[in-house]
Amino acid sequence: MTEHEQVYEKSAALQRTYAHLRDGLENGYAPGQLRAYAQVVARQALELADLLEAAGREAGILLSAATGESEACGESFGRPLVIGDTVPAEWLDQD
């Protein structure tokens, strides 16, 4: 499976899960079910971010090789590799 296909599949899965979460909010699903959907959305979003970050790093390395410019190891286009966790902690709590 190509990198593009992986990103497409992960984003499609994220959209489907978000649709379930939205439906649950609109139709009064139990808090536990909403929490489970929110946790899956958060996990899928982080996985998608990892795929996109890896693609960006690879693109930066290829761009550096093509232009002959040196890139800082692991960084592409001036963005840091480590992005802070933006998922609210309460979504990730496991009871």
PDB file of C-alpha atoms in Angstrom:
ATOM      1  CA  MET A   1       0.000   0.000   0.000  1.00  0.00           C
ATOM      2  CA  THR A   2       1.405   3.386  -0.958  1.00  0.00           C
ATOM      3  CA  GLU A   3       1.838   6.240   1.473  1.00  0.00           C
ATOM      4  CA  HIS A   4      -0.953   8.127  -0.304  1.00  0.00           C
ATOM      5  CA  GLU A   5      -3.305   5.143   0.070  1.00  0.00           C
ATOM      6  CA  GLN A   6      -2.467   4.852   3.773  1.00  0.00           C
ATOM      7  CA  VAL A   7      -3.263   8.523   4.345  1.00  0.00           C
ATOM      8  CA  TYR A   8      -6.500   8.205   2.365  1.00  0.00           C
ATOM      9  CA  GLU A   9      -7.626   5.109   4.300  1.00  0.00           C
ATOM     10  CA  LYS A  10      -6.769   6.632   7.677  1.00  0.00           C
ATOM     11  CA  SER A  11      -8.579   9.888   6.869  1.00  0.00           C
ATOM     12  CA  ALA A  12     -11.639   7.967   5.621  1.00  0.00           C
ATOM     13  CA  ALA A  13     -11.711   5.936   8.848  1.00  0.00           C
ATOM     14  CA  LEU A  14     -11.425   9.143  10.874  1.00  0.00           C
ATOM     15  CA  GLN A  15     -14.336  10.692   8.955  1.00  0.00           C
ATOM     16  CA  ARG A  16     -16.513   7.615   9.555  1.00  0.00           C
ATOM     17  CA  THR A  17     -15.763   7.546  13.272  1.00  0.00           C
ATOM     18  CA  TYR A  18     -16.391  11.273  13.581  1.00  0.00           C
ATOM     19  CA  ALA A  19     -19.762  10.785  11.839  1.00  0.00           C
ATOM     20  CA  HIS A  20     -20.668   8.166  14.475  1.00  0.00           C
ATOM     21  CA  LEU A  21     -19.627  10.559  17.246  1.00  0.00           C
ATOM     22  CA  ARG A  22     -21.648  13.410  15.750  1.00  0.00           C
ATOM     23  CA  ASP A  23     -24.671  11.120  15.353  1.00  0.00           C
ATOM     24  CA  GLY A  24     -24.288  10.055  18.970  1.00  0.00           C
ATOM     25  CA  LEU A  25     -24.205  13.651  20.157  1.00  0.00           C
ATOM     26  CA  GLU A  26     -27.299  14.513  18.132  1.00  0.00           C
ATOM     27  CA  ASN A  27     -29.229  11.422  19.236  1.00  0.00           C
ATOM     28  CA  GLY A  28     -28.325  11.336  22.914  1.00  0.00           C
ATOM     29  CA  TYR A  29     -26.076   8.265  23.065  1.00  0.00           C
ATOM     30  CA  ALA A  30     -24.884   7.221  26.505  1.00  0.00           C
ATOM     31  CA  PRO A  31     -21.859   9.137  27.833  1.00  0.00           C
ATOM     32  CA  GLY A  32     -19.734   5.978  27.798  1.00  0.00           C
ATOM     33  CA  GLN A  33     -20.444   5.396  24.119  1.00  0.00           C
ATOM     34  CA  LEU A  34     -19.683   9.029  23.269  1.00  0.00           C
ATOM     35  CA  ARG A  35     -16.456   8.813  25.218  1.00  0.00           C
ATOM     36  CA  ALA A  36     -15.444   5.655  23.359  1.00  0.00           C
ATOM     37  CA  TYR A  37     -16.083   7.329  20.000  1.00  0.00           C
ATOM     38  CA  ALA A  38     -14.159  10.431  21.108  1.00  0.00           C
ATOM     39  CA  GLN A  39     -11.196   8.295  22.156  1.00  0.00           C
ATOM     40  CA  VAL A  40     -11.150   6.515  18.801  1.00  0.00           C
ATOM     41  CA  VAL A  41     -11.388   9.847  16.947  1.00  0.00           C
ATOM     42  CA  ALA A  42      -8.455  11.160  18.990  1.00  0.00           C
ATOM     43  CA  ARG A  43      -6.346   8.060  18.331  1.00  0.00           C
ATOM     44  CA  GLN A  44      -7.136   8.059  14.606  1.00  0.00           C
ATOM     45  CA  ALA A  45      -6.324  11.770  14.347  1.00  0.00           C
ATOM     46  CA  LEU A  46      -2.939  11.210  15.985  1.00  0.00           C
ATOM     47  CA  GLU A  47      -2.229   8.249  13.684  1.00  0.00           C
ATOM     48  CA  LEU A  48      -3.137  10.377  10.659  1.00  0.00           C
ATOM     49  CA  ALA A  49      -0.891  13.160  11.946  1.00  0.00           C
ATOM     50  CA  ASP A  50       1.967  10.660  12.230  1.00  0.00           C
ATOM     51  CA  LEU A  51       1.430   9.526   8.628  1.00  0.00           C
ATOM     52  CA  LEU A  52       1.337  13.117   7.382  1.00  0.00           C
ATOM     53  CA  GLU A  53       4.412  14.047   9.421  1.00  0.00           C
ATOM     54  CA  ALA A  54       6.341  11.109   7.980  1.00  0.00           C
ATOM     55  CA  ALA A  55       5.285  12.101   4.469  1.00  0.00           C
ATOM     56  CA  GLY A  56       6.426  15.675   5.142  1.00  0.00           C
ATOM     57  CA  ARG A  57       9.810  14.508   6.432  1.00  0.00           C
ATOM     58  CA  GLU A  58      10.302  12.315   3.386  1.00  0.00           C
ATOM     59  CA  ALA A  59       9.291  15.168   1.082  1.00  0.00           C
ATOM     60  CA  GLY A  60      11.759  17.465   2.863  1.00  0.00           C
ATOM     61  CA  ILE A  61      14.585  14.958   2.511  1.00  0.00           C
ATOM     62  CA  LEU A  62      13.799  14.469  -1.179  1.00  0.00           C
ATOM     63  CA  LEU A  63      13.597  18.220  -1.704  1.00  0.00           C
ATOM     64  CA  SER A  64      16.964  18.666   0.011  1.00  0.00           C
ATOM     65  CA  ALA A  65      18.527  15.985  -2.147  1.00  0.00           C
ATOM     66  CA  ALA A  66      17.061  17.516  -5.299  1.00  0.00           C
ATOM     67  CA  THR A  67      18.189  21.059  -4.460  1.00  0.00           C
ATOM     68  CA  GLY A  68      21.503  20.111  -2.889  1.00  0.00           C
ATOM     69  CA  GLU A  69      20.604  21.991   0.294  1.00  0.00           C
ATOM     70  CA  SER A  70      21.226  20.424   3.671  1.00  0.00           C
ATOM     71  CA  GLU A  71      18.183  19.799   5.848  1.00  0.00           C
ATOM     72  CA  ALA A  72      18.427  19.337   9.587  1.00  0.00           C
ATOM     73  CA  CYS A  73      18.148  15.639  10.273  1.00  0.00           C
ATOM     74  CA  GLY A  74      14.501  14.755  10.833  1.00  0.00           C
ATOM     75  CA  GLU A  75      13.100  18.205  10.160  1.00  0.00           C
ATOM     76  CA  SER A  76      11.423  19.326   6.999  1.00  0.00           C
ATOM     77  CA  PHE A  77      10.412  22.760   5.808  1.00  0.00           C
ATOM     78  CA  GLY A  78      11.480  24.319   9.111  1.00  0.00           C
ATOM     79  CA  ARG A  79       8.832  22.579  11.211  1.00  0.00           C
ATOM     80  CA  PRO A  80       9.861  20.671  14.339  1.00  0.00           C
ATOM     81  CA  LEU A  81       9.300  16.928  14.425  1.00  0.00           C
ATOM     82  CA  VAL A  82       7.655  16.867  17.833  1.00  0.00           C
ATOM     83  CA  ILE A  83       4.215  18.371  17.938  1.00  0.00           C
ATOM     84  CA  GLY A  84       2.572  18.743  21.330  1.00  0.00           C
ATOM     85  CA  ASP A  85      -0.311  16.473  22.219  1.00  0.00           C
ATOM     86  CA  THR A  86      -3.510  18.334  21.405  1.00  0.00           C
ATOM     87  CA  VAL A  87      -5.925  15.651  22.581  1.00  0.00           C
ATOM     88  CA  PRO A  88      -7.699  16.613  25.821  1.00  0.00           C
ATOM     89  CA  ALA A  89      -6.532  14.337  28.627  1.00  0.00           C
ATOM     90  CA  GLU A  90     -10.099  13.403  29.607  1.00  0.00           C
ATOM     91  CA  TRP A  91     -10.574  11.773  26.191  1.00  0.00           C
ATOM     92  CA  LEU A  92      -7.660   9.473  26.854  1.00  0.00           C
ATOM     93  CA  ASP A  93      -8.525   8.422  30.419  1.00  0.00           C
ATOM     94  CA  GLN A  94      -9.014   4.709  30.740  1.00  0.00           C
ATOM     95  CA  ASP A  95     -11.286   3.542  33.564  1.00  0.00           C
TER      96      ASP A  95
END
